[in-house]
Every structure is written in C-alpha cells, then in structure tokens.
CSV table of C-alpha atoms in Angstrom, one decimal:
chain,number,residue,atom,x,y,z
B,1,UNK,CA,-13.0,-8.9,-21.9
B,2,UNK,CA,-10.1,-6.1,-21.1
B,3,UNK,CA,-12.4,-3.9,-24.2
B,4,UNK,CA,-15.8,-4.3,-22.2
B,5,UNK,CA,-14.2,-3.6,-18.6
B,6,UNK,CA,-12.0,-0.2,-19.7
B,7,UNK,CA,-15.3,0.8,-22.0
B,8,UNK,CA,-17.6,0.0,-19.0
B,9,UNK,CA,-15.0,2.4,-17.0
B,10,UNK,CA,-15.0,5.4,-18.9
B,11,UNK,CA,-18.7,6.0,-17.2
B,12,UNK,CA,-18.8,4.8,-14.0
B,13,UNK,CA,-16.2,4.9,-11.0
B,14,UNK,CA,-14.2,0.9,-11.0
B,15,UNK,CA,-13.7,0.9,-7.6
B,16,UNK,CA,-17.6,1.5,-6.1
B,17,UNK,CA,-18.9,-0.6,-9.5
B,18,UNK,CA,-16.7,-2.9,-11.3
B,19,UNK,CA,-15.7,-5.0,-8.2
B,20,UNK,CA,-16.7,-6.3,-4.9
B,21,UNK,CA,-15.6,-3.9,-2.2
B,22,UNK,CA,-14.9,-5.6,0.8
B,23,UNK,CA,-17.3,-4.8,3.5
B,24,UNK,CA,-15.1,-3.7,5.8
B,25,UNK,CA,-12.4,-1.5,3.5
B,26,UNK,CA,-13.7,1.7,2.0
B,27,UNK,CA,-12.2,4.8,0.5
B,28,UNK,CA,-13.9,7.3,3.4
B,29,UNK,CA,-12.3,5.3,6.3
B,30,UNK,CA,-10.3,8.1,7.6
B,31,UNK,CA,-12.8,10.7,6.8
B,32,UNK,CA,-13.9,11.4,9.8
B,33,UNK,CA,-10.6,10.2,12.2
B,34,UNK,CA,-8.0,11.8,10.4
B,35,UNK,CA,-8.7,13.4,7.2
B,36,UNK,CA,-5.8,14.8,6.5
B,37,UNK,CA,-4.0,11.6,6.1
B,38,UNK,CA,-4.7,11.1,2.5
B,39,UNK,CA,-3.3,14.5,1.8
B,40,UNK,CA,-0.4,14.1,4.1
B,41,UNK,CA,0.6,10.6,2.3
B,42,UNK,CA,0.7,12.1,-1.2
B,43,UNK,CA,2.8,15.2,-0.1
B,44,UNK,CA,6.0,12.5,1.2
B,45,UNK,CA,5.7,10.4,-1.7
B,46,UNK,CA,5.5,13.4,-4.3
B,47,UNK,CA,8.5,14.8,-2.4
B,48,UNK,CA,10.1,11.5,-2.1
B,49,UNK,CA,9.9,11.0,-5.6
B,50,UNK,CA,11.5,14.8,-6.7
B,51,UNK,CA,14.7,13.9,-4.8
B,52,UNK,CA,14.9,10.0,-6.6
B,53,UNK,CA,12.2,9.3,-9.4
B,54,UNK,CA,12.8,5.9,-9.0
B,55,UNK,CA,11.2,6.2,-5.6
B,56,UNK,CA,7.7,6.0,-7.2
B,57,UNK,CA,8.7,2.3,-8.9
B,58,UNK,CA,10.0,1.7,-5.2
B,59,UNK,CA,6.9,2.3,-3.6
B,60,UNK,CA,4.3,0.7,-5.9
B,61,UNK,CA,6.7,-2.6,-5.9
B,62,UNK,CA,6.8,-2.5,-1.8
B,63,UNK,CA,2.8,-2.5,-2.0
B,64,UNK,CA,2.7,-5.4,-4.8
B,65,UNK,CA,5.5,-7.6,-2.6
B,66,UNK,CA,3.5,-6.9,0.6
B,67,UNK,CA,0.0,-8.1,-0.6
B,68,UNK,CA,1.4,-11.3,-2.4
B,69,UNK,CA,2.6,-12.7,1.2
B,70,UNK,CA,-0.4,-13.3,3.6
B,71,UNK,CA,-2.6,-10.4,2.3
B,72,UNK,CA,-1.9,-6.8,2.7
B,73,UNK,CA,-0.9,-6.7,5.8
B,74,UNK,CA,2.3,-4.5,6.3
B,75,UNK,CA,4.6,-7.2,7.0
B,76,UNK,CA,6.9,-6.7,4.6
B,77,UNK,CA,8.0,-3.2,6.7
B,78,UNK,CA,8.7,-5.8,10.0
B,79,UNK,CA,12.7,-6.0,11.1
B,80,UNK,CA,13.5,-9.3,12.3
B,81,UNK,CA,13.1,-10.0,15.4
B,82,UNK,CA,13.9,-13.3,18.5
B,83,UNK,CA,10.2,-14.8,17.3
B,84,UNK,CA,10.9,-14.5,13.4
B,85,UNK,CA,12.6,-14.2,10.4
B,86,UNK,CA,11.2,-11.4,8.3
B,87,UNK,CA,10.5,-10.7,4.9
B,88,UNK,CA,12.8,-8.4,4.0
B,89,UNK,CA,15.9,-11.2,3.7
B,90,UNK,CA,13.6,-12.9,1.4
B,91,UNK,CA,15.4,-13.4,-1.9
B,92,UNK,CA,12.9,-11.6,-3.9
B,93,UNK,CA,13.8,-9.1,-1.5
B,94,UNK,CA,16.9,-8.9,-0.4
B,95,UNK,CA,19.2,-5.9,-1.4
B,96,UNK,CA,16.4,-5.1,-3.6
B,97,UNK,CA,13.2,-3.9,-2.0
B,98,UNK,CA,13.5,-0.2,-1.0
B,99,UNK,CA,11.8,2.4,0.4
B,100,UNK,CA,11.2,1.7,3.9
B,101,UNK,CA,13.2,5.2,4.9
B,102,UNK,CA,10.5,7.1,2.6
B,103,UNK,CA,7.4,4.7,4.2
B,104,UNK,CA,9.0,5.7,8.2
B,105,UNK,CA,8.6,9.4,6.7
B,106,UNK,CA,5.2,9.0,6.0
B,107,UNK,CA,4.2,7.1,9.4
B,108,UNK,CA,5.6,10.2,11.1
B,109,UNK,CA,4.0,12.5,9.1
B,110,UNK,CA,0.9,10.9,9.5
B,111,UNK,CA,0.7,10.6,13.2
B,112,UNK,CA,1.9,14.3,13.5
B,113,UNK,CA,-1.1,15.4,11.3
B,114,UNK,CA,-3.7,12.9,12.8
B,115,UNK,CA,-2.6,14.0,16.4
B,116,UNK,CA,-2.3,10.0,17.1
B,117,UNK,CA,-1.8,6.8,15.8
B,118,UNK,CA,-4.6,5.7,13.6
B,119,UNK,CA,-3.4,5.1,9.9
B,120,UNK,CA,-2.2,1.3,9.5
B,121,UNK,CA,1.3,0.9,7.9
B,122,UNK,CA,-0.7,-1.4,5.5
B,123,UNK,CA,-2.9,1.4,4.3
B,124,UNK,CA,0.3,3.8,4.0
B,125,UNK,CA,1.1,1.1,1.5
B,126,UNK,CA,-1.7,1.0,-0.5
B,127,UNK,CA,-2.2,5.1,-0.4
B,128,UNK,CA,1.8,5.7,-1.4
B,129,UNK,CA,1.6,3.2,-4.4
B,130,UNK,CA,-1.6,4.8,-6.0
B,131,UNK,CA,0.1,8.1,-5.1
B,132,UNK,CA,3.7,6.8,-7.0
B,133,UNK,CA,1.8,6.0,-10.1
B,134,UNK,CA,-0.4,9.3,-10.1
B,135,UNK,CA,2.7,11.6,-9.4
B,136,UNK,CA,5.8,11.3,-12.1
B,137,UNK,CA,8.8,13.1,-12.2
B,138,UNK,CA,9.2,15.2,-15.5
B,139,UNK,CA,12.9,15.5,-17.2
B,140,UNK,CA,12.3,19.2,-15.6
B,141,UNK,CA,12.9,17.6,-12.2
B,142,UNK,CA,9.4,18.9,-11.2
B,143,UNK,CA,6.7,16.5,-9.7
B,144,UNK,CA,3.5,16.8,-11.3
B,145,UNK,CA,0.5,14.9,-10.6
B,146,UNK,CA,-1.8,13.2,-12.6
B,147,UNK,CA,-4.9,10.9,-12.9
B,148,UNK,CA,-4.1,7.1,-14.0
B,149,UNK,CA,-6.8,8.0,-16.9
B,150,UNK,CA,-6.6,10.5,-19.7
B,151,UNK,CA,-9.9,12.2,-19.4
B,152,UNK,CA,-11.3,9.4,-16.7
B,153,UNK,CA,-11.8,8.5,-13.3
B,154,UNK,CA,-8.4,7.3,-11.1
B,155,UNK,CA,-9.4,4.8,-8.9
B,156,UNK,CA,-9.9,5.1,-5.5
B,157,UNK,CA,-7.8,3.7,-2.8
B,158,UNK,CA,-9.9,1.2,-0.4
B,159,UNK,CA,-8.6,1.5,3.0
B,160,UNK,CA,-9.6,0.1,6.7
B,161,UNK,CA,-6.5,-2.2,6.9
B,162,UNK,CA,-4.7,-3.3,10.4
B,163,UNK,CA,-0.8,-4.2,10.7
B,164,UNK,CA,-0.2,-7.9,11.3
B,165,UNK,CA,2.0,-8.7,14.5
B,166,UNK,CA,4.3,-11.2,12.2
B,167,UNK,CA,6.2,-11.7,8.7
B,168,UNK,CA,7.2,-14.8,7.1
B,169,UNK,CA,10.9,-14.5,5.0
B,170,UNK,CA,9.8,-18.4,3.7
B,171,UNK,CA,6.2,-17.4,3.2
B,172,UNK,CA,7.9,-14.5,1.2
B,173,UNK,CA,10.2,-17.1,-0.9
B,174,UNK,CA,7.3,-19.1,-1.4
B,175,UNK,CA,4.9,-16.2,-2.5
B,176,UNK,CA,6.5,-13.9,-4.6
B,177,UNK,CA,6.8,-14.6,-8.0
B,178,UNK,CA,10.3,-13.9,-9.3
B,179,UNK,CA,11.4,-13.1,-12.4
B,180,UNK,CA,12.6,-16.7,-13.2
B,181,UNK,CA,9.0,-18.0,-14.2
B,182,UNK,CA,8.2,-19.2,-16.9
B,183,UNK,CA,4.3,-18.2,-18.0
B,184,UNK,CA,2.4,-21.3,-17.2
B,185,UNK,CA,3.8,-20.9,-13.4
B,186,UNK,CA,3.2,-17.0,-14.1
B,187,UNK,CA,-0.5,-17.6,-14.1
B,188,UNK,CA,-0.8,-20.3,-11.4
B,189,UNK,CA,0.5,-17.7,-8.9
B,190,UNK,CA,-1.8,-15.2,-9.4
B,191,UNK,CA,-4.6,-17.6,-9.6
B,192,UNK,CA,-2.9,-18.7,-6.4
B,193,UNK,CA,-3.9,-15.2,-5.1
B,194,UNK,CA,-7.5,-14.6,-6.6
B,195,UNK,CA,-6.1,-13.0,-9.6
B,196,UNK,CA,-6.3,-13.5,-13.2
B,197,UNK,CA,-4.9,-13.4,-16.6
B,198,UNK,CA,-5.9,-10.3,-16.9
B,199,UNK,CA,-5.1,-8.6,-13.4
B,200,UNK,CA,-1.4,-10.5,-14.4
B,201,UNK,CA,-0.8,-8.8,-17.6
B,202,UNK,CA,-1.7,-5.1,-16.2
B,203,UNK,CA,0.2,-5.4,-12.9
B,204,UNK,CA,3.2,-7.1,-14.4
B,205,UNK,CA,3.2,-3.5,-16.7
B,206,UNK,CA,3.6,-1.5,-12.9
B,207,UNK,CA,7.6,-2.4,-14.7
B,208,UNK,CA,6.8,0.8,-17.3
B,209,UNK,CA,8.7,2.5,-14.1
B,210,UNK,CA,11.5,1.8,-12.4
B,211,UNK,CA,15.1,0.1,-12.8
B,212,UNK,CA,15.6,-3.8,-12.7
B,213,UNK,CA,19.0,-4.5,-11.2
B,214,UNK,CA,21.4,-7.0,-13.1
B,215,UNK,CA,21.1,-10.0,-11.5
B,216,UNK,CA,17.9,-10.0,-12.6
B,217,UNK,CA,18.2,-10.4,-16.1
B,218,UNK,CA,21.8,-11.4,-16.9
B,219,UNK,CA,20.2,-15.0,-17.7
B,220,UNK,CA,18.0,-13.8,-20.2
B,221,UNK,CA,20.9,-11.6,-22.6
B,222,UNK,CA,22.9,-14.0,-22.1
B,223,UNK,CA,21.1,-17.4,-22.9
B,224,UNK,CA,17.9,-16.5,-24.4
B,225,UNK,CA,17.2,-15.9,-27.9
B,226,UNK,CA,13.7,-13.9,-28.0
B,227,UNK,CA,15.0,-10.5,-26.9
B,228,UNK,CA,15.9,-8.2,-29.9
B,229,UNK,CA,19.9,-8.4,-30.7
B,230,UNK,CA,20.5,-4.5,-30.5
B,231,UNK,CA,18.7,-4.4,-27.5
B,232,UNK,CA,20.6,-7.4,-26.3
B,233,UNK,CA,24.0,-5.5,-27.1
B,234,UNK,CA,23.0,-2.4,-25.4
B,235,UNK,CA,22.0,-4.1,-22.1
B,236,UNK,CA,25.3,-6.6,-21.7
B,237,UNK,CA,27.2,-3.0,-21.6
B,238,UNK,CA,25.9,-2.3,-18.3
B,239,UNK,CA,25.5,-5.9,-17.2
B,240,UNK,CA,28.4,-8.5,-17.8
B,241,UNK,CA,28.5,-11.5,-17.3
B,242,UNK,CA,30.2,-11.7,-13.8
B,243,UNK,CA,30.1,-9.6,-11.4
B,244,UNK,CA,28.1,-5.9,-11.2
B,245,UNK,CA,24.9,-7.7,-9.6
B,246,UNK,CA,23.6,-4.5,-8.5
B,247,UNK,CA,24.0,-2.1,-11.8
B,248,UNK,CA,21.4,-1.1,-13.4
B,249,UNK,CA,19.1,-0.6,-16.4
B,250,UNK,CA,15.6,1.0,-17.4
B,251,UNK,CA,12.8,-1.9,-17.5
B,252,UNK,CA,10.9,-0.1,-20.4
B,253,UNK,CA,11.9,2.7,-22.5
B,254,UNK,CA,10.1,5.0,-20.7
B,255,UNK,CA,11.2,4.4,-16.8
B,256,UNK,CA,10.6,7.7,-15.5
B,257,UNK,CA,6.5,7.9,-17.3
B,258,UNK,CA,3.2,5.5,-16.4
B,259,UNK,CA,2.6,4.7,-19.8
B,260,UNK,CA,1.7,2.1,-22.0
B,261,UNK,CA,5.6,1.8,-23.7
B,262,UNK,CA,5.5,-1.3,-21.9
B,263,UNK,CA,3.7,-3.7,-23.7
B,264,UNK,CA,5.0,-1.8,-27.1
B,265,UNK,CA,8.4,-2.8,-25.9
B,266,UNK,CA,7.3,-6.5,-25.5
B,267,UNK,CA,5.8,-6.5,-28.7
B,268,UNK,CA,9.4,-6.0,-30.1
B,269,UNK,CA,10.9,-8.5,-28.2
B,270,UNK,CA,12.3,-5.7,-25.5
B,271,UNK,CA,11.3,-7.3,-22.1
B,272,UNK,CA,14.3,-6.7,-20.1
B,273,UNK,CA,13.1,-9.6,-17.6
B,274,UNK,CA,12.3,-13.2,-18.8
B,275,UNK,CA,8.7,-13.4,-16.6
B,276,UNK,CA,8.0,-10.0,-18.5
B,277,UNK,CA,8.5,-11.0,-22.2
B,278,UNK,CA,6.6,-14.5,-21.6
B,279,UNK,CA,3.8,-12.3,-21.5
B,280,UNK,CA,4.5,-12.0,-25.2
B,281,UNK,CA,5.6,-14.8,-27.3
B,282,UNK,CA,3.7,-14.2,-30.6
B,283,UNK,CA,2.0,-17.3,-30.4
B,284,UNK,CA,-1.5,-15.7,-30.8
B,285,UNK,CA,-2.3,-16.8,-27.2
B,286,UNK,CA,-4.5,-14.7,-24.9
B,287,UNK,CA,-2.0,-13.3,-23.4
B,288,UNK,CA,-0.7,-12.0,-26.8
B,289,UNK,CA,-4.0,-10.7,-27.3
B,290,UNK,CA,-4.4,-8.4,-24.6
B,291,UNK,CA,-0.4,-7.4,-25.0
B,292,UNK,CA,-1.4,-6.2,-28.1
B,293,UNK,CA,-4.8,-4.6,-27.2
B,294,UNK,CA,-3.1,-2.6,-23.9
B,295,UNK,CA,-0.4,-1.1,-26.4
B,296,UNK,CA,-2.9,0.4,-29.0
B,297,UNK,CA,-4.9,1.4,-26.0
B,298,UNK,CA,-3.4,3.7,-23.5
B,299,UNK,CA,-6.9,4.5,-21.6
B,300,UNK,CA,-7.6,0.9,-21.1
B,301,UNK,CA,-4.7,0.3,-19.4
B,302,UNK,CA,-5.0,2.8,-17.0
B,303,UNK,CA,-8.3,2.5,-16.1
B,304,UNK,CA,-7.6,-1.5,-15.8
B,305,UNK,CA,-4.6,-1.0,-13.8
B,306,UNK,CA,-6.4,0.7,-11.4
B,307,UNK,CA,-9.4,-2.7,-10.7
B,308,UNK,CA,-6.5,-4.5,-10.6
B,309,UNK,CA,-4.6,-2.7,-7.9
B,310,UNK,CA,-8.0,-2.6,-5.8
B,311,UNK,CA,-8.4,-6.1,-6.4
B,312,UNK,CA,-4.7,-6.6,-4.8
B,313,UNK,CA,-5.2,-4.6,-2.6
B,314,UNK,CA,-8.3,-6.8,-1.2
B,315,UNK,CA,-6.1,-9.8,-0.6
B,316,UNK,CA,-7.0,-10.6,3.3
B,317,UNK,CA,-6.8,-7.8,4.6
B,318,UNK,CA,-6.8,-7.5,8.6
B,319,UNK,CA,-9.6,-5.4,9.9
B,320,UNK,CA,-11.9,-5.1,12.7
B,321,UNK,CA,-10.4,-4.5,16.8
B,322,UNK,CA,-10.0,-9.0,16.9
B,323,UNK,CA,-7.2,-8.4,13.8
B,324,UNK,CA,-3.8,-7.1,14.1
B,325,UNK,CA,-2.5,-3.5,15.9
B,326,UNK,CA,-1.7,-0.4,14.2
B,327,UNK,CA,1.6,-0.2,14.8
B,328,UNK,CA,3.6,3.5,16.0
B,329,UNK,CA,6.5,2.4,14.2
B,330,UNK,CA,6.2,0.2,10.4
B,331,UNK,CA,8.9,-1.9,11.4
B,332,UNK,CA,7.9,-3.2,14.7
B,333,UNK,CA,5.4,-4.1,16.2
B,334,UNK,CA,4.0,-2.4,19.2
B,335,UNK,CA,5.2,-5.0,22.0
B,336,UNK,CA,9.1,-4.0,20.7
B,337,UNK,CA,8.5,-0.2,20.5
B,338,UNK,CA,8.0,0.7,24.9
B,339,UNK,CA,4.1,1.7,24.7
B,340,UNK,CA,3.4,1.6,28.4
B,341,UNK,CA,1.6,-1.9,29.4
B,342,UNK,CA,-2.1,-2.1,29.7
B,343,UNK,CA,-3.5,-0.8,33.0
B,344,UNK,CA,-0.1,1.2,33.8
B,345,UNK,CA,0.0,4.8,34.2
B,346,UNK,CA,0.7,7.1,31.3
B,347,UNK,CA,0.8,11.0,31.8
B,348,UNK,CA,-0.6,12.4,28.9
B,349,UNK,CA,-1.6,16.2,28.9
B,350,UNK,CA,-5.4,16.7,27.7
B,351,UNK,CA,-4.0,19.8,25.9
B,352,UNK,CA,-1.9,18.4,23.4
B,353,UNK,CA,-4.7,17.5,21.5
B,354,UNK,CA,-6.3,20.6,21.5
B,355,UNK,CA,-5.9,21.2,17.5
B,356,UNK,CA,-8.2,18.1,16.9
B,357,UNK,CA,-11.0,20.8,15.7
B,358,UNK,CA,-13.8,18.1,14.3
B,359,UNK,CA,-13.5,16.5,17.7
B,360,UNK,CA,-14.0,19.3,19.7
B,361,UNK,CA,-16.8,20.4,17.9
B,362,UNK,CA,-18.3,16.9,18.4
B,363,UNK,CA,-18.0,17.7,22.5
B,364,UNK,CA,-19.1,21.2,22.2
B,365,UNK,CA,-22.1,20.9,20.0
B,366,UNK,CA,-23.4,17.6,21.6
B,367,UNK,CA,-22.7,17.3,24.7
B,368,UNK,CA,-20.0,15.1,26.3
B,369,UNK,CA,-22.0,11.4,26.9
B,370,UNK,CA,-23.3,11.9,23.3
B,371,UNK,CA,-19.9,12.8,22.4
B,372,UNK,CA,-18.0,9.8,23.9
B,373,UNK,CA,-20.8,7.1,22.2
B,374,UNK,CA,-19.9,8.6,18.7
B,375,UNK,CA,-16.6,8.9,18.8
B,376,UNK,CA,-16.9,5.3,19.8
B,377,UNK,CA,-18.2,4.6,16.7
B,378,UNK,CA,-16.3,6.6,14.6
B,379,UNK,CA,-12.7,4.9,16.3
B,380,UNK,CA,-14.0,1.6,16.9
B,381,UNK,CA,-13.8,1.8,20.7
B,382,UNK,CA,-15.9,0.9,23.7
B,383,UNK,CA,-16.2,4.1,25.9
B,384,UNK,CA,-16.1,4.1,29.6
B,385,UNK,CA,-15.8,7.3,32.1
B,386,UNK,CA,-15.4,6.1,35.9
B,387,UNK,CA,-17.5,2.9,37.0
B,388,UNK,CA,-19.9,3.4,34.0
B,389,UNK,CA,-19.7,1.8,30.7
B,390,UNK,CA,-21.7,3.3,27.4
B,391,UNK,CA,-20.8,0.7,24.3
B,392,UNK,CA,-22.8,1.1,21.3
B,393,UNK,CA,-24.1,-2.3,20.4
B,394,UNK,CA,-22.1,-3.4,17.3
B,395,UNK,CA,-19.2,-2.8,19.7
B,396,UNK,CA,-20.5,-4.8,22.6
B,397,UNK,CA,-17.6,-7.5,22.1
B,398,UNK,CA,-15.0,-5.0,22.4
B,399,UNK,CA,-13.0,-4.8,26.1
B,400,UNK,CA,-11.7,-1.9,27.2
B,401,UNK,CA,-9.1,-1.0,30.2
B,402,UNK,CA,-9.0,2.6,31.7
B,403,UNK,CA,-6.9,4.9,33.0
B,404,UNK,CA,-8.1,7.4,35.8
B,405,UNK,CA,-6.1,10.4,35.5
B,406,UNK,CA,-6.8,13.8,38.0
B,407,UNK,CA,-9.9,15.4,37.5
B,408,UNK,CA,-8.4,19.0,36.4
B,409,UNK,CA,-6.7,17.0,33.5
B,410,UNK,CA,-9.0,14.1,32.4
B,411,UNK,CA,-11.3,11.8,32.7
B,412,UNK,CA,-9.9,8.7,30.9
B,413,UNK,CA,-8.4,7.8,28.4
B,414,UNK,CA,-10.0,4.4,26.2
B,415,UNK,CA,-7.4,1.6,25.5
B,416,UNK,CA,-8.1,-1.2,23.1
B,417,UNK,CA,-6.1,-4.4,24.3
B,418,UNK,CA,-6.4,-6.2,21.5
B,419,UNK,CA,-4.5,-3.7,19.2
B,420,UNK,CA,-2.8,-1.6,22.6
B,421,UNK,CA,-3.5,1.5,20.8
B,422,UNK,CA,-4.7,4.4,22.6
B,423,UNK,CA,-7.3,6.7,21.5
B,424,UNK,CA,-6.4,10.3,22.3
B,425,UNK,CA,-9.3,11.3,20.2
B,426,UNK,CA,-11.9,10.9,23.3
B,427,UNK,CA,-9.1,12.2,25.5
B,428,UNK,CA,-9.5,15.5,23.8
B,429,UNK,CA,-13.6,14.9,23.9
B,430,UNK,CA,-13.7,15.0,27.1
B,431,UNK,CA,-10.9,17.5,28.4
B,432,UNK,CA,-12.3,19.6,25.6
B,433,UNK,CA,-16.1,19.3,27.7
B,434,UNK,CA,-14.9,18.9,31.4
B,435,UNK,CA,-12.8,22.3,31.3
C-alpha cells in the first residue's frame, strides 16, 4: 500500500487527489481575506526556529497534540480558566508541550498584516507545523527551507478552521497517546481517530526532530531489553535513574534534519521511546514491513507524511459562522479578552484600514452595494448599512448587529454574534466609497 500511494504521488498533488478534502477546509481560504497570512506564518516559525532548532519539533508536536483531543480545534493554546480545566496540565502535556510564546508571535503577526482578526489559532497550527518540517536549521545556524519531497510536490495545508470556546485537561489524558503504549493499544488510538496503520507509522517518525525529555524513556534503558546495549549506555549518561526528569536527549540520530534516519534507527533497535520501537519488533508484521520500506525510501516518506498530516489535520474541524470564534488572543477566548459587548459602541477610525488595497479596489471598481454583498461572501458575513439588509442567500441564516457611527466616519461596521468578531474589512469598503 505505502509503494502505490508515494508512487501515485510523485504525479499528482496528495492533498487535491489522494484524499477527501473536507468541503469546508481548503488551501485558498485566506486568498482573498488575508493573503499574506501564509507568508507571515512561515517568516515567525523560520525565525523561531534560527534562535532554538528545536522549535520546529515544538511546533509540529503542538499541532499533533491539538488535533488528537476533540479535532483541530486550538484548544490546546486555552489558559485555564473558572469554567475549565485546560489541556495544557494534561500529563502528556505538562512541563512538556512548548511553543505557545512562538504561536502568540504569530497571532500578532498575523492580525498586524491581515489589518484584523481573521486567521483561527487552529489554522496558525496547522500552517506553523507544515512550515517546522519544511524549514530546518543547518549546523551553519542558517534556516533554509525546503519541500517535504526531493524533486516532488509538499503538500498543501487545508485551512478554514474556527477556535473552539473550551479545552478538556481529561479529554487530553484520555486522548493522547503517550509513550507508555504498547503497539496493539498504539493502533486502537489512531483507529480511534480515523487513522490507520499507516498514517501511525509516518506521524509517529514527526520524532526524526526534536528532544525527548528523560522521564520519558528512563523505563525503557532501564528495564527493557530490545534497545541496542551501546546505545543503551550512551543514553543512561544523560538520564539516571532518579532524578533529572527534564534532561535531555536526541529522539533520532538526526534531530536537527526531516529525514528518514528514523526508521533506520528502529531497525537497529535505537527507538529512544518504548511506543517508537514497538513500531519495530522484527517479527515480520506489517508494521515491520513498512519500517523497513520508509527507511530504503526517503521520497515515500515524505510524500506520505504529508496525506497523513492533511488527514490529521481533518479531524473535526470547526467551521462555518454556527462553530466556534476566532479568537484575538490563542489563549483565551474572546469573552476573557474585553472585546466591547454586542450592540455597545466602539470607536474605530475608518482610516486605519486604509492599507487593505484588494478591498479598496473592490469599492472603487464596483461600486459600494456591490461591494458590501461580496465582501459578504468573501468574510462570511451578512451586510447591512442603516434600516436595510442585503444577505446573499447562502448566508440568509446568519444574524448580524450594527453599529451606526457619524456619517463623516462610517457607515457600519458588520458584527457576527455568534463568533463576536468584527469585520473591519467592510468598514474600510465603505469609508473607502463614502469619502
């Protein structure tokens, strides 16, 4: 199977072929809204990763342990707050997951070059951990990009994702496989997910980067016997057997490069974590088989890492206005961050968006009721200016709230209640018209 999908890929593009796309994520979602978000997210995580190369592992892990618990949803990025318990005290979590500082960094790099706050903390997810695997840090200290494929396609990042307005630290416990399992209980969690073997064998290798800290995998150098002895040796010098939970040590030999040294180092009995090396037990099982198969072929795993990370990433999502917000900061959600209350006034100046060039031109070359039913479309908004509504059909459902502000200034401005976020996008379509 894993030698007919990566052969299939080397001539047509995995994410529009090889699977499924959900019908309401795409990889052009922001084309039109904000297209310089996809840009703005690689720059952060390229520079995040120069300062700490370990970043990148960070990143792609954050995504991976966000999408296992309730879809990909953001939640993992939630604080706790009075209502719940979050993920991040989770014990596959806790003084382990990292990167929330670098994720922040992105959300207010985002906002600054969308001119507002449309790109969900979700999608920031998804986009940074393609971006962490695509951009490695050389031993010259220099970032350098990179497609997942030697000589073929990278796969494209499907986005259209809202944040959820909860988290879930048992829902976490419960959800996130640590490294404890044994294979049998390996498999029934990804099944659990809509995964299979194979998407288990090539997302379990996102380890070819990154650290694993020793708390980790003390129990496996110390009581188990199918780890190579020198390899053994080297690793209980940085990891005794009390005490230093947190030091740590390379999980392949490569941690710094998205390669295939991964399963190689399985095939020698080198997986530093117990859940890694039941992946290869030389039994001659299928899992052994395709072990084998991704370490002879470099290509294939590439290209099959990336249908599995789109598959991941298609775990129930929230979209449409009914689902979720987009929330201003990743770590709360928009009731907790003082966002003026629906219906309240908010003084907003029409000419701080005046750098929104593609909507401008959508007010000047069309005229400004034209203008207000297609950015409608384009945001997901019903429109209304004064006592009169204009709603394009497939938005019908959709209930708005406005806010009259004096004529010299603007119109309206468009609130969705549902998500509470405002759309200065037609703010500037208008002032931009009505000058």
């Amino acid at each position: 199977m894993a030698a007919h999908r990566s052969l299939f890929l080397r001539f047509v593009v995995a994410a529009a072929i090889v699977l499924p796309i959900c019908a309401q994520l795409g990889p052009d979602f922001y084309d039109h809204v904000c297209p310089q978000a996809f840009p703005t997210i690689k720059a952060v995580v390229e520079q995040a990763i120069k300062r700490e190369p370990r970043m990148g592992a960070s990143l792609l892990r954050l995504h991976f342990h966000d999408c296992f618990v309730n879809g990909c949803d953001g939640s993992v990025l939630l604080d706790d707050t009075s209502d719940f318990t979050g993920e991040k005290t989770a014990f596959p979590n806790l003084n382990s997951l990292r990167g929330f500082d670098v994720v922040d960094e992105i959300k207010a790099a985002v906002n600054s070059a969308c001119y507002s706050n449309v790109v969900s903390c979700a999608d920031i997810l998804a986009v940074a951990a393609r971006d962490s695997v695509a951009a490695i840090v050389t031993r010259s200290g220099l970032v350098f990009p990179r497609m997942l494929q030697l000589g073929g396609p990278s796969y494209q990042v499907l986005v259209g994702r809202r944040d959820s307005r909860t988290a879930s630290r048992d829902d976490a416990n419960n959800n996130i496989p640590p490294p404890s399992l044994d294979f049998p209980a390996l498999l029934s969690n990804f099944q659990s997910h809509g995964l299979n073997l194979e998407d288990l064998i090539v997302l379990s290798a996102g380890h070819t980067i990154g650290l694993a800290r020793c708390i980790s995998f003390r129990s496996r150098i110390y009581n188990e016997t199918n780890i190579d002895p020198g390899y053994v040796a080297q690793l209980r010098m940085q990891c005794p057997s009390s005490g230093g939970d947190d030091n740590t040590a390379p999980l392949d030999g490569t941690t710094t490069y998205f390669d295939n040294v991964y399963f190689s180092d399985l095939l020698q009995y080198k997986g530093i974590l117990h859940s890694d090396q039941e992946l290869f037990k030389g039994d001659g099982s299928a899992s052994d088989g395709l072990v084998r198969y991704y370490s002879n072929n470099p290509n294939a795993f590439w290209a099959d890492f990336g249908v599995s990370m789109i598959k991941m990433g298609n775990m129930k999502p929230l979209t449409g206005n009914n689902y979720g917000e987009i929330r201003m900061n990743c770590r709360k959600c928009l009731d907790s961050v003082g966002l003026p209350a629906i219906g309240s006034d908010l003084a907003v100046s029409s000419r701080e968006w005046a750098k929104v060039s593609h909507l401008h031109n959508c007010a000047s070359e069309i005229g400004k009721e034209r203008c207000q039913v297609e950015l409608s479309k384009t945001l997901g908004l019903a429109v209304s200016r004064g006592d009169s509504t204009s709603s394009p059909p497939v938005f019908g459902q959709i209930y708005h709230n406005v806010l009259t502000y004096e004529e010299s200034m603007v119109d309206s401005l468009i609130v969705d209640p549902i998500s509470k976020t405002y759309a200065p996008g037609l703010l500037h379509c208008v002032s931009s018209y009505v000058q």
